[in-house]
Short mmCIF file of C-alpha atoms in Angstrom, two decimals:
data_model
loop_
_atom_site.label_atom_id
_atom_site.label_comp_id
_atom_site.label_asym_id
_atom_site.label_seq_id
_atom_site.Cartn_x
_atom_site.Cartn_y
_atom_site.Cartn_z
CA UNK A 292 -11.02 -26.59 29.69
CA UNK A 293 -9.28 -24.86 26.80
CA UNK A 294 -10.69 -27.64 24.84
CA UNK A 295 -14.26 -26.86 25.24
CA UNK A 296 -13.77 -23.05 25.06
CA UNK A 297 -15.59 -22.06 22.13
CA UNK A 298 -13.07 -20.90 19.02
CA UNK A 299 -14.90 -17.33 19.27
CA UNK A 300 -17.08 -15.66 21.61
CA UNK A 301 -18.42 -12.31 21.70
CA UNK A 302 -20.47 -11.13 24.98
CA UNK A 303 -22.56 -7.97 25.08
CA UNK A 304 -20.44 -6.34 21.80
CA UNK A 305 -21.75 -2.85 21.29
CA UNK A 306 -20.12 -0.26 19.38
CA UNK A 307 -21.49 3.23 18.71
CA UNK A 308 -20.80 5.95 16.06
CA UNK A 309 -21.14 9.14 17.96
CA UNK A 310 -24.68 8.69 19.10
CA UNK A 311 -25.85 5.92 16.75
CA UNK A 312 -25.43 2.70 17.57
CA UNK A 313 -24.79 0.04 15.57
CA UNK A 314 -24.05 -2.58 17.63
CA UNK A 315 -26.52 -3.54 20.30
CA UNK A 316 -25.34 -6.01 22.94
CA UNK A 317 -24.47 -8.68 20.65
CA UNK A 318 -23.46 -12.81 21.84
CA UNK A 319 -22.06 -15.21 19.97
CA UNK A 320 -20.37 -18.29 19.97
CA UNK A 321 -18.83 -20.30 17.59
CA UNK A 322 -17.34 -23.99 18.59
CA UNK A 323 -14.00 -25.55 16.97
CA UNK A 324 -14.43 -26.47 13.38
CA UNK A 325 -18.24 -24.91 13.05
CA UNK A 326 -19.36 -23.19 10.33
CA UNK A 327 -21.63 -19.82 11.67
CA UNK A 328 -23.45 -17.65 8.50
CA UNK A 329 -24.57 -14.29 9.67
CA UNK A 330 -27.46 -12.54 6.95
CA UNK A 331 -29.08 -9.43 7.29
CA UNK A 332 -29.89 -6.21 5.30
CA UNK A 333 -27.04 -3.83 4.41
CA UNK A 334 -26.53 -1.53 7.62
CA UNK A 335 -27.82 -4.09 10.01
CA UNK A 336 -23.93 -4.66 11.54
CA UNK A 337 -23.18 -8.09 10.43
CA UNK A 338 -19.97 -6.18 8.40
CA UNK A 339 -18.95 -4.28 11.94
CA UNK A 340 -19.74 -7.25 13.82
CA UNK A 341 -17.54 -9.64 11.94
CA UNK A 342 -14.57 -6.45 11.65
CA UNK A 343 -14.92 -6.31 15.21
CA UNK A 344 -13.63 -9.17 16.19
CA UNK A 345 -10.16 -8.53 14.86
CA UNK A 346 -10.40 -5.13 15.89
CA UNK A 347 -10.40 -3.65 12.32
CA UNK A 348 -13.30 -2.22 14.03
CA UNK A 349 -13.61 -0.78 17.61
CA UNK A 350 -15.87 -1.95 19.67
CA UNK A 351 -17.53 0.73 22.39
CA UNK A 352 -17.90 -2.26 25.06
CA UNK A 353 -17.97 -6.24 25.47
CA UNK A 354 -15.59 -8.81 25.14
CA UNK A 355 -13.98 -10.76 22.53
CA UNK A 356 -12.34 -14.36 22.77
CA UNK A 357 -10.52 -16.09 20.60
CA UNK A 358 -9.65 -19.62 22.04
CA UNK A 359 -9.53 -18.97 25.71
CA UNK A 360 -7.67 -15.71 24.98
CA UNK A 361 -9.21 -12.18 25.35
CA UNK A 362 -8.68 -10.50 21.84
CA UNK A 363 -9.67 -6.96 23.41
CA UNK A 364 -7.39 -6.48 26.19
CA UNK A 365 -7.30 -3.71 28.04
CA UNK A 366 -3.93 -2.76 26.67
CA UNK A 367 -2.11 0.68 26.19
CA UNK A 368 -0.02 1.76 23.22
CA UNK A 369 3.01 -0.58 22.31
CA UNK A 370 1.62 -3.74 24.40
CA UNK A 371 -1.90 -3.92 22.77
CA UNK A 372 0.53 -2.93 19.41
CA UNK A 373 2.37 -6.43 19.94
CA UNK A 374 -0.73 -8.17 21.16
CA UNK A 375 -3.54 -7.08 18.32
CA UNK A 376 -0.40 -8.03 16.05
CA UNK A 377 0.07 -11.51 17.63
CA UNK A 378 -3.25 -12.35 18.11
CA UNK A 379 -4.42 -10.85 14.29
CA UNK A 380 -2.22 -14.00 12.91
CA UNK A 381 -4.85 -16.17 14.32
CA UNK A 382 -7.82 -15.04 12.63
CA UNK A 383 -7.61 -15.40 8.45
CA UNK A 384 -9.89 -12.55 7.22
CA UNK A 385 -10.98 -12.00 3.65
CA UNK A 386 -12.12 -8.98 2.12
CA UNK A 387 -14.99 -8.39 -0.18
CA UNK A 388 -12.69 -6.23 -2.33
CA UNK A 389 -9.99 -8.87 -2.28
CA UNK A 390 -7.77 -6.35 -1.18
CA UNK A 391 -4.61 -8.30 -2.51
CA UNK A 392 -0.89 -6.38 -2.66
CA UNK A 393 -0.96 -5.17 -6.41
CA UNK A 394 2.65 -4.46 -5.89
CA UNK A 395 3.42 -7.84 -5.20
CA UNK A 396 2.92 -11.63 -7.30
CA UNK A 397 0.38 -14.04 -6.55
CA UNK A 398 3.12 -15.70 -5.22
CA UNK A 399 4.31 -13.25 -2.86
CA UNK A 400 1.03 -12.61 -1.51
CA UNK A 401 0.98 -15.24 -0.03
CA UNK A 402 4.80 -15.78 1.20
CA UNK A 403 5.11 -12.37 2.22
CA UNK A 404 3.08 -13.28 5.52
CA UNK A 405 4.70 -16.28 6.56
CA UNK A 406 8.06 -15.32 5.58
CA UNK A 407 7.81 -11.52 7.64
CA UNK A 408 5.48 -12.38 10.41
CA UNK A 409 6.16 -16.40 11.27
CA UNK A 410 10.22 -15.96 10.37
CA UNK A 411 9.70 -19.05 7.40
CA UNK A 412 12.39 -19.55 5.28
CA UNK A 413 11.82 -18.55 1.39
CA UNK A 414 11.89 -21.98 0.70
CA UNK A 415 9.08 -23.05 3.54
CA UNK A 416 7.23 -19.97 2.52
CA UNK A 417 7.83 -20.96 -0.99
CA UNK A 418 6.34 -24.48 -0.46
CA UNK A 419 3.39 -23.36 1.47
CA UNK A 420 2.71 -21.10 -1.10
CA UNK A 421 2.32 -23.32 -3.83
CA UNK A 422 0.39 -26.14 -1.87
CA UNK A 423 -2.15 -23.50 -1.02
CA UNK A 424 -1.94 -22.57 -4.67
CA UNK A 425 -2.51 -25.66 -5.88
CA UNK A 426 -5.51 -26.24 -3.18
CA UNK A 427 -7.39 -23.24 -4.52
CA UNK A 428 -6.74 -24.57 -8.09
CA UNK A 429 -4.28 -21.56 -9.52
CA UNK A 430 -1.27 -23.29 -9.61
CA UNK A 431 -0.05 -22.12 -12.98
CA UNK A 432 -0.85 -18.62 -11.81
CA UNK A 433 1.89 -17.64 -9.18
CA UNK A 434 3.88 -15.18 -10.95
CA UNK A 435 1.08 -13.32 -11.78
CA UNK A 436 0.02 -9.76 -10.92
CA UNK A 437 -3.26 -9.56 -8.91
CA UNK A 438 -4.16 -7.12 -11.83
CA UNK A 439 -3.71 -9.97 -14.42
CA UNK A 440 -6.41 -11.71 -12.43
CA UNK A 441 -10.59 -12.04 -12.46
CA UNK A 442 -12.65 -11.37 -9.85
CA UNK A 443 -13.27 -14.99 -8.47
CA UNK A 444 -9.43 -15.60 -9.43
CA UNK A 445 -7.80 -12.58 -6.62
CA UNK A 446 -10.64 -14.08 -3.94
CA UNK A 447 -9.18 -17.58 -4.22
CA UNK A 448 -6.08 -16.10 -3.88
CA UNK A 449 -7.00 -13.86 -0.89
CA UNK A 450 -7.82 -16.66 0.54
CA UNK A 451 -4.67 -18.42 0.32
CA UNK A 452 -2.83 -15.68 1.81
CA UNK A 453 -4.87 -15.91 4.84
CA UNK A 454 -4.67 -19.51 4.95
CA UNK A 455 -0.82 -19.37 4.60
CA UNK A 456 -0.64 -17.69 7.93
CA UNK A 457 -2.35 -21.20 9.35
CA UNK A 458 -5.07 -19.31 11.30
CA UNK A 459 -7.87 -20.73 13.84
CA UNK A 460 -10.48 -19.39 12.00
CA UNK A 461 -11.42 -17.82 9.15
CA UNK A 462 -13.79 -14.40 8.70
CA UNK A 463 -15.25 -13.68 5.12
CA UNK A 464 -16.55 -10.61 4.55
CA UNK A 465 -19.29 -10.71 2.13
CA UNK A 466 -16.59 -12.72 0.14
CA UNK A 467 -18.84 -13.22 -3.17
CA UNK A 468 -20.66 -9.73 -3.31
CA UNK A 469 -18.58 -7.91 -5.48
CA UNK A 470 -17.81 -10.98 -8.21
CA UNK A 471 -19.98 -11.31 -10.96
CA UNK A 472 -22.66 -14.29 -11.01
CA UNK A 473 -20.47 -16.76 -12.82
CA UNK A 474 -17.18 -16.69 -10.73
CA UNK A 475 -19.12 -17.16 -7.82
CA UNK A 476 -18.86 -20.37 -7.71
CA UNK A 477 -15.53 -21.24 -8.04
CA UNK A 478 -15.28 -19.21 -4.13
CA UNK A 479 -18.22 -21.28 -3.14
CA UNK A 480 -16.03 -24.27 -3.77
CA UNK A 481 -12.84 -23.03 -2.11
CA UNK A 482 -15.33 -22.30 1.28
CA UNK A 483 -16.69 -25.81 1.25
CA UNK A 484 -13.37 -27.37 0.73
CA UNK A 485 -12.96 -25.38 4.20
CA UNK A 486 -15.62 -26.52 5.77
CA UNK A 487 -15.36 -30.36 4.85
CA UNK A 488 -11.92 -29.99 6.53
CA UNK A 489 -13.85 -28.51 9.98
CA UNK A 490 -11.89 -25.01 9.58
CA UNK A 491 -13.69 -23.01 11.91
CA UNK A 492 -15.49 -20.19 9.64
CA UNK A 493 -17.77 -17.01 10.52
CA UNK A 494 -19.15 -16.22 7.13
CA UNK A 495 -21.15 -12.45 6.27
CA UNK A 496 -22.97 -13.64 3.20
CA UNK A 497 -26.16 -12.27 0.88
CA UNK A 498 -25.87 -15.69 -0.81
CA UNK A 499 -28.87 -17.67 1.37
CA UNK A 500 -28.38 -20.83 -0.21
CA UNK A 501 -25.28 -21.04 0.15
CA UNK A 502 -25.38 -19.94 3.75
CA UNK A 503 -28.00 -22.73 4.14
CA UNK A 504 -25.50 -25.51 2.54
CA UNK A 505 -22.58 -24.75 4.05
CA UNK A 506 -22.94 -23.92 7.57
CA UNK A 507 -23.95 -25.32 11.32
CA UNK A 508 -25.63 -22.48 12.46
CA UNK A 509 -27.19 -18.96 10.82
CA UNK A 510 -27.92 -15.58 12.74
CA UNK A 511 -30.26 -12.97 11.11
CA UNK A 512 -29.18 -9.35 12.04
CA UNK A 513 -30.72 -6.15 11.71
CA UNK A 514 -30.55 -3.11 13.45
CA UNK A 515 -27.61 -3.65 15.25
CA UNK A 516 -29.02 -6.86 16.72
CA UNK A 517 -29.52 -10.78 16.72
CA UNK A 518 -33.69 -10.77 15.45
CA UNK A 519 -33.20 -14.98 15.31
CA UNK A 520 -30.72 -17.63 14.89
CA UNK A 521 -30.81 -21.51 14.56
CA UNK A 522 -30.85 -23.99 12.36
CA UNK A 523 -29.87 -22.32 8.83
CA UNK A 524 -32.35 -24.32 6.80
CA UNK A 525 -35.10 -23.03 9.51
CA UNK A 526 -33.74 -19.24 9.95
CA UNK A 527 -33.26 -19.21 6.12
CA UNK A 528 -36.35 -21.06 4.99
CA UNK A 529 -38.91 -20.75 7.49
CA UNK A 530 -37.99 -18.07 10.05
CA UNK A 531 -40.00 -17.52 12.86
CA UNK A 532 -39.47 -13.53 13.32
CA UNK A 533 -42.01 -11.31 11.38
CA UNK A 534 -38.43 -8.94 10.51
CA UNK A 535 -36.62 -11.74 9.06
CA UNK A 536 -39.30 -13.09 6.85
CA UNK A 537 -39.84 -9.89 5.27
CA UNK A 538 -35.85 -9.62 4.73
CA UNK A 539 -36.50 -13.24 2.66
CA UNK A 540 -39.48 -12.42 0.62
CA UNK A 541 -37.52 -8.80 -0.26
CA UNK A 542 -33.87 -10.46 -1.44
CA UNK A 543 -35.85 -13.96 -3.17
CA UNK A 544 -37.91 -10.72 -5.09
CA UNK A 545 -34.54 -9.63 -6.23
CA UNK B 3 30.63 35.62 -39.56
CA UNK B 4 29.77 32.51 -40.60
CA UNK B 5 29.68 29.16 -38.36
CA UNK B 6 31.81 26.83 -37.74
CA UNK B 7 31.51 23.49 -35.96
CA UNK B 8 34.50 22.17 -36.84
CA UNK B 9 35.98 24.01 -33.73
CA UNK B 10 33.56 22.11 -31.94
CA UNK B 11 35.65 18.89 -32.17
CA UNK B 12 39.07 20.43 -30.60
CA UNK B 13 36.84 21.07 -27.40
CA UNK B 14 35.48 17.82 -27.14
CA UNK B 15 37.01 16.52 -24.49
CA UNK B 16 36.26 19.54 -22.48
CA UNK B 17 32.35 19.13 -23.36
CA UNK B 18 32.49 15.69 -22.53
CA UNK B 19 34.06 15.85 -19.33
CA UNK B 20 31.24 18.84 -18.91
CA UNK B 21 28.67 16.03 -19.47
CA UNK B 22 29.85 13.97 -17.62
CA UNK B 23 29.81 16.12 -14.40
CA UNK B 24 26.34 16.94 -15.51
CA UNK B 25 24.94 13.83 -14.88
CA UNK B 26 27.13 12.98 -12.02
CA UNK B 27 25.54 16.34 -10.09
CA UNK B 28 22.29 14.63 -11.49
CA UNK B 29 22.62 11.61 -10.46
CA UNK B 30 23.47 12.47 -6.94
CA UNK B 31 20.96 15.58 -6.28
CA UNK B 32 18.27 13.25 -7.85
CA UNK B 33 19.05 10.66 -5.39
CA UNK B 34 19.26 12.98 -2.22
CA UNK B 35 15.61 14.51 -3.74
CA UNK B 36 14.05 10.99 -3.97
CA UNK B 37 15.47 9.62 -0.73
CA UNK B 38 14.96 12.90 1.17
CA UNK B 39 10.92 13.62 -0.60
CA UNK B 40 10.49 10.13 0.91
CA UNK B 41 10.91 10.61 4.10
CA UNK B 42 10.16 14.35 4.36
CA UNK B 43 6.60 12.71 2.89
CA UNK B 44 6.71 9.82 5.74
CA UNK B 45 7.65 12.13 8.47
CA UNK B 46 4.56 15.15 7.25
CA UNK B 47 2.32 12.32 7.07
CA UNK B 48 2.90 9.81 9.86
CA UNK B 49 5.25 11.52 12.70
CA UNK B 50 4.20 13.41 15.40
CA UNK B 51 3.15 16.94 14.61
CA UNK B 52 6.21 18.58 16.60
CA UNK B 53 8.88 17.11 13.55
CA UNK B 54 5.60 17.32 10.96
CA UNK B 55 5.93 21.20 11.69
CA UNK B 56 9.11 22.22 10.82
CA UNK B 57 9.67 20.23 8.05
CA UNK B 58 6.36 21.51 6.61
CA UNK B 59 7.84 24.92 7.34
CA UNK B 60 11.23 24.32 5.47
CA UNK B 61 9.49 22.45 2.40
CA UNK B 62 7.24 26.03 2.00
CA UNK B 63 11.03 27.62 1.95
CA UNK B 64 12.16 25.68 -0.36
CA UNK B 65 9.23 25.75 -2.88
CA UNK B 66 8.83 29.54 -2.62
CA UNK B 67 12.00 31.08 -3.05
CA UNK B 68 14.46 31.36 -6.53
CA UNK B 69 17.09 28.21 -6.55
CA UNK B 70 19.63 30.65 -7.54
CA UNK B 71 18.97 32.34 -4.59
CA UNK B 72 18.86 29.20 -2.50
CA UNK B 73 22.20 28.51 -3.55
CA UNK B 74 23.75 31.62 -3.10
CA UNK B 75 22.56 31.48 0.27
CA UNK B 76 23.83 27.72 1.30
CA UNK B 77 26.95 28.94 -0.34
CA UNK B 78 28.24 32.88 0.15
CA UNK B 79 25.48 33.14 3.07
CA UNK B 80 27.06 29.95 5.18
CA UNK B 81 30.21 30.64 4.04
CA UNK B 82 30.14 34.68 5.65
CA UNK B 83 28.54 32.49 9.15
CA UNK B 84 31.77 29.70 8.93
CA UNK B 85 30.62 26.87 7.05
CA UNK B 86 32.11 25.90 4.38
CA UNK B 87 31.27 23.41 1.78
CA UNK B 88 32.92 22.88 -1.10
CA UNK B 89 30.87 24.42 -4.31
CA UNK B 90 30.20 21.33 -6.01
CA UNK B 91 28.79 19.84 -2.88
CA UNK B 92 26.56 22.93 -2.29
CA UNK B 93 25.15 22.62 -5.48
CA UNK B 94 24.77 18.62 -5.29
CA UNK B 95 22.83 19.27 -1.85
CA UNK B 96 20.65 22.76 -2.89
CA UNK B 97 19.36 21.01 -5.96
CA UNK B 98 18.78 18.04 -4.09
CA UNK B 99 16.78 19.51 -1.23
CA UNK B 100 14.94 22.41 -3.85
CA UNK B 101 12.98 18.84 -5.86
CA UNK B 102 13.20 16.92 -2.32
CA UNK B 103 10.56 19.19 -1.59
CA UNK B 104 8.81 18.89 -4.50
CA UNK B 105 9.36 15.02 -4.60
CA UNK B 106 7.56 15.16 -0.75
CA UNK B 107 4.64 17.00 -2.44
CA UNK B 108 4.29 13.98 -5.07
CA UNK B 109 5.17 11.33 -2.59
CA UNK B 110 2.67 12.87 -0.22
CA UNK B 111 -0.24 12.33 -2.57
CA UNK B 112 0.92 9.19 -3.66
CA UNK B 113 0.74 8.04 -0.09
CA UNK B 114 -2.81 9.00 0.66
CA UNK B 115 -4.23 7.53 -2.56
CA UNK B 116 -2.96 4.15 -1.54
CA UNK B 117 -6.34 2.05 -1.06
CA UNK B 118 -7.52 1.91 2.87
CA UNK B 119 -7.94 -1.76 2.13
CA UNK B 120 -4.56 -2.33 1.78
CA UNK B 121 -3.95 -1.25 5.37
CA UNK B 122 -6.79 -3.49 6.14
CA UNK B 123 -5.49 -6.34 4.53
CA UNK B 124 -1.75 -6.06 5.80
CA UNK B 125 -3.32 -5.34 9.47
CA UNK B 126 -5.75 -8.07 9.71
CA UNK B 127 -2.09 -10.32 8.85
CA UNK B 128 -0.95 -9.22 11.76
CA UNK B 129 1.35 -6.50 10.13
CA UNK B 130 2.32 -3.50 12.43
CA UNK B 131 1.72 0.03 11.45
CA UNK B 132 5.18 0.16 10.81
CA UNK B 133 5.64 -3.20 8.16
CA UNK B 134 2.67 -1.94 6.87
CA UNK B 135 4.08 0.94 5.57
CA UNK B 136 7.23 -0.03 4.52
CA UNK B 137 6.18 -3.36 3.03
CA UNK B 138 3.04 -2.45 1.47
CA UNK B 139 1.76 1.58 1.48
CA UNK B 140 5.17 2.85 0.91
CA UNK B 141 6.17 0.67 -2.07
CA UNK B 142 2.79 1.45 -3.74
CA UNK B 143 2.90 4.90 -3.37
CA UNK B 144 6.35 5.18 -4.76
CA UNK B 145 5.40 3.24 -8.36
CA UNK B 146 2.09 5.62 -8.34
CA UNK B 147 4.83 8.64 -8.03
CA UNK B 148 7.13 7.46 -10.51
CA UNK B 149 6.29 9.09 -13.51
CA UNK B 150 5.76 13.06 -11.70
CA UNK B 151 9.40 12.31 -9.39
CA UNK B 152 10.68 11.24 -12.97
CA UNK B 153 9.58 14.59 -15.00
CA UNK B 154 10.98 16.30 -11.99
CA UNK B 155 14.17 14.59 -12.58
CA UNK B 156 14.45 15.91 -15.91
CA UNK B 157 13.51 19.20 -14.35
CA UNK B 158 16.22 18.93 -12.19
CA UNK B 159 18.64 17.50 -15.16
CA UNK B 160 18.33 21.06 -16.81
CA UNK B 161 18.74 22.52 -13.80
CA UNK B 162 21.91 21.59 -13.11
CA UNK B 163 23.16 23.82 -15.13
CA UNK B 164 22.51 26.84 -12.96
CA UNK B 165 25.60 25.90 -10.90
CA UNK B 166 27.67 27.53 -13.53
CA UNK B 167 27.10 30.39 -11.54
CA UNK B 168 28.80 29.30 -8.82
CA UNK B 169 32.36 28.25 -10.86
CA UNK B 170 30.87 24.01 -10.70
CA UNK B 171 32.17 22.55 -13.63
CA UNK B 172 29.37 20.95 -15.85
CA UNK B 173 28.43 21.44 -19.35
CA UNK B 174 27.47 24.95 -19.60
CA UNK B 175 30.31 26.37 -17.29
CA UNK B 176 32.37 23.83 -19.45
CA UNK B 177 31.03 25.21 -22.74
CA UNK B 178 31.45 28.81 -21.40
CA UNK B 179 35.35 27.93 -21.28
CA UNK B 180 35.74 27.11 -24.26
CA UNK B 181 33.67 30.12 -25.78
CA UNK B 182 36.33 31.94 -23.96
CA UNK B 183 38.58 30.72 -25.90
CA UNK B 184 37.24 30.40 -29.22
CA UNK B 185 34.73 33.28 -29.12
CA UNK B 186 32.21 31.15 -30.87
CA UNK B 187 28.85 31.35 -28.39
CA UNK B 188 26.62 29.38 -30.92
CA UNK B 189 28.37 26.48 -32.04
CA UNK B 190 29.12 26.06 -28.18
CA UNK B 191 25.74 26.72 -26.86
CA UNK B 192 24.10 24.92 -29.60
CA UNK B 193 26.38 21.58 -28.95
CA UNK B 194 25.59 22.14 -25.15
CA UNK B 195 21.86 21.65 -25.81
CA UNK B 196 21.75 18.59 -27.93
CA UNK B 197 24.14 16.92 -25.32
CA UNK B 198 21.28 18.04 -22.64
CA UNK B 199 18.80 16.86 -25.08
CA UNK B 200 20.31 13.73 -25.79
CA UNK B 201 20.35 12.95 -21.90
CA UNK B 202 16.99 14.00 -21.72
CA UNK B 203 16.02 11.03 -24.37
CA UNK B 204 17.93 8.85 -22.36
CA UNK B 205 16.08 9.59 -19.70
CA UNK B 206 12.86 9.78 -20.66
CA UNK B 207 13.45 6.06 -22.43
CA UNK B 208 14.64 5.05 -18.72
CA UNK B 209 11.37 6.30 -17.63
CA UNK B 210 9.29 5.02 -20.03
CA UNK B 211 10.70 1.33 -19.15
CA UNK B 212 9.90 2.13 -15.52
CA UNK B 213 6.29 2.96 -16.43
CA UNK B 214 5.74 -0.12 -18.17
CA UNK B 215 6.73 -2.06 -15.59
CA UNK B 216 4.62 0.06 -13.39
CA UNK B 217 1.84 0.02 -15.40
CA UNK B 218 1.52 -3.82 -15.63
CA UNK B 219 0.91 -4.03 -11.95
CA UNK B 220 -2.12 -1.31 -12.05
#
């Protein structure tokens, strides 16, 4: 049963700011090793949506599962504490701001995770490190300071700390949006390495082609709700919903 | 009269021993300041408001009133209630708890500047609010507050010599003995300061290291 339990699912998540809403009832579901894009216009919830299902963001009602297990238990104080904790080392999430630990190497980025959280030895943490490393192609760079690093260069490496903490899935948060043109690319690749090894991926994105390349299924969001979802190449190229076209002809303007 | 230096050299065993004590009391208050702004900065900021309180209350204290004074009163004032602590330790804990409290100011700021993201990011690892702080906001917001808690350590360097007034043996009270002696204020004095200002360079070089380093991760 486990088995065919969707990887994520999200029934009826609404979440409100005082009286405005910005989450309407929203479903989803995304299967083992699928690829789900989610596009709509800044404000529209796809951020809050994807936040919300670590909990970075509170949800006001619904339910969140994460493999057969209920992220959003109805636990109190130290017992949702140890369970948000536990269950947070599931779910990889990357930042558009990279968000990486200035204070800390490339390398210890990464190990810092592992090492703290899954009780790996330097030396494991050390090895996974590098691998990962290696797999987003900045092996020569581990004893750098994230400040030493570009743009495209601290996302790849954001990455690898998430994937270092061998997660179920992995959330990007409008990973590409705040690199300039030409390094986003070299993310691009790092994502589709992902997907052509069937990591399970929900992926906030402005970048429509990409979205269209890379993933199984697309959702078009605004106003705090799902306007139409599908096939990407159909949602993102021929979209049936009045709302969603006019979101395409605005951002292909651009 | 004219001056003399050369009586300078007799003494200076005396002013080096006075030095010396200098930067011990330095080395020790600026430790107990550091450690203690830290977590009188951690406990204001994060702990529950019935130990944020008091602690807020007793870093006004300390920030409002004289050091002299503060010292007279952890010293004659305790002494007249039945504690007693020896004078160099009275002095090694009122400096240290005067620039504590203005070391929590610094380490206060420090800690609110760190980036929201970076709780994000440590969070969404599955980091507690605790590791959080300790492994990632804390250690930020101490290399942002190095350079102020070091000027305040140089602060507190020339400060040290206040405890004369309480018969702690350090440079001045050292220098003082051997005026005594010699009657010969200036040459004294004067040898006093370029010692202080010597440690000062030190220092200040010590600090400048420390910024570089922080610097590079910025």
């Amino acid at each position: 049963m486990t088995q065919q339990a969707p990887m994520i699912e999200l029934r009826q998540i609404r979440k409100s700011y005082g009286s405005h809403e910005v989450l309407k009832g929203i479903d989803l579901s995304v299967a083992r090793g699928k690829i789900v894009s989610i596009i709509g216009p800044s404000g529209s919830g796809k951020s809050t949506l994807l936040r919300s299902i670590n909990m970075l963001e509170e949800t006001s009602s619904g339910e969140i599962w994460l493999d057969g297990q209920q992220v959003n238990r109805p636990l109190k104080g130290r017992a949702f504490e140890n369970h948000i904790n536990h269950i947070r080392q599931e779910m990889g999430m990357v930042f558009q701001q990279f968000n990486l630990f200035p204070h800390l190497t490339v390398l210890q980025n990464i190990m810092i995770g592992p090492m703290r959280l899954k009780g790996l030895t330097k030396a494991a943490a050390l090895d996974r490190a590098n691998a990962l490393l290696a797999k987003v192609g900045l092996a020569d760079k581990g004893h750098a300071y994230p400040a030493r690093l570009s743009g495209g260069q601290k996302q790849r490496v954001a990455i690898a700390r998430a994937l270092a903490m061998q997660p179920k899935v992995m959330l990007f948060d409008e990973a590409t949006s705040a690199l300039d043109p030409e390094l986003v690319e070299e993310v691009n690749q790092v994502m589709k390495q992902l997907a052509a090894e069937h990591m399970t991926m929900l992926i906030v994105t402005h970048e429509m082609r990409f979205a269209a390349e890379v993933s199984d299924h697309a959702l078009f969001m605004d106003g705090g709700v799902v306007v139409e979802q599908g096939d990407p190449r159909q949602v993102l190229s021929n979209p049936i919903e009045e709302r969603t076209r006019a979101f395409l002809r605005k951002h292909l303007s651009n | 009269m004219t001056l003399d230096f050369s009586v300078v050299g007799s003494y200076s065993q005396l002013l080096f021993t006075g030095l010396l004590w200098t930067i011990l009391i330095t080395a020790l208050a600026g430790s107990i300041s550091v450690l203690l702004g830290i977590v009188i900065a951690t406990t204001t900021l994060y702990g529950s408001s019935v130990a944020s309180l008091p602690v807020r209350g007793i870093i006004f204290l300390f920030m409002g009133t004289p050091l002299l004074l503060q010292l007279y009163l952890l010293y004659y004032g305790l002494s007249q209630v039945g504690v007693m602590l020896p004078a160099f330790w009275t002095g090694v804990i009122g400096l240290g708890l005067h620039y504590a409290a203005y070391n929590a100011d610094i380490f206060r700021a420090s800690l609110q500047a760190v980036d929201p993201g970076q709780t994000e990011a440590a969070r969404s690892l599955g980091f507690g609010r605790g590791a959080t702080r300790r492994y990632f906001i804390v250690p930020q917001a101490i290399l942002t507050a190095l350079p102020q808690v070091g000027n305040n350590s140089i602060i507190l360097l020339k400060d040290t010599a206040v405890l004369s007034v309480l018969g702690i043996s350090e440079l001045v009270l050292d220098a003082q003995r051997a005026i005594s002696e010699t009657y010969r204020p200036f040459e004294f004095y004067f040898t006093a300061a370029l010692l202080y200002y010597v440690v000062n360079l030190a220092m200040e070089f010590l600090l400048s290291i420390a910024g570089r380093k922080a610097e590079e991760i910025r």
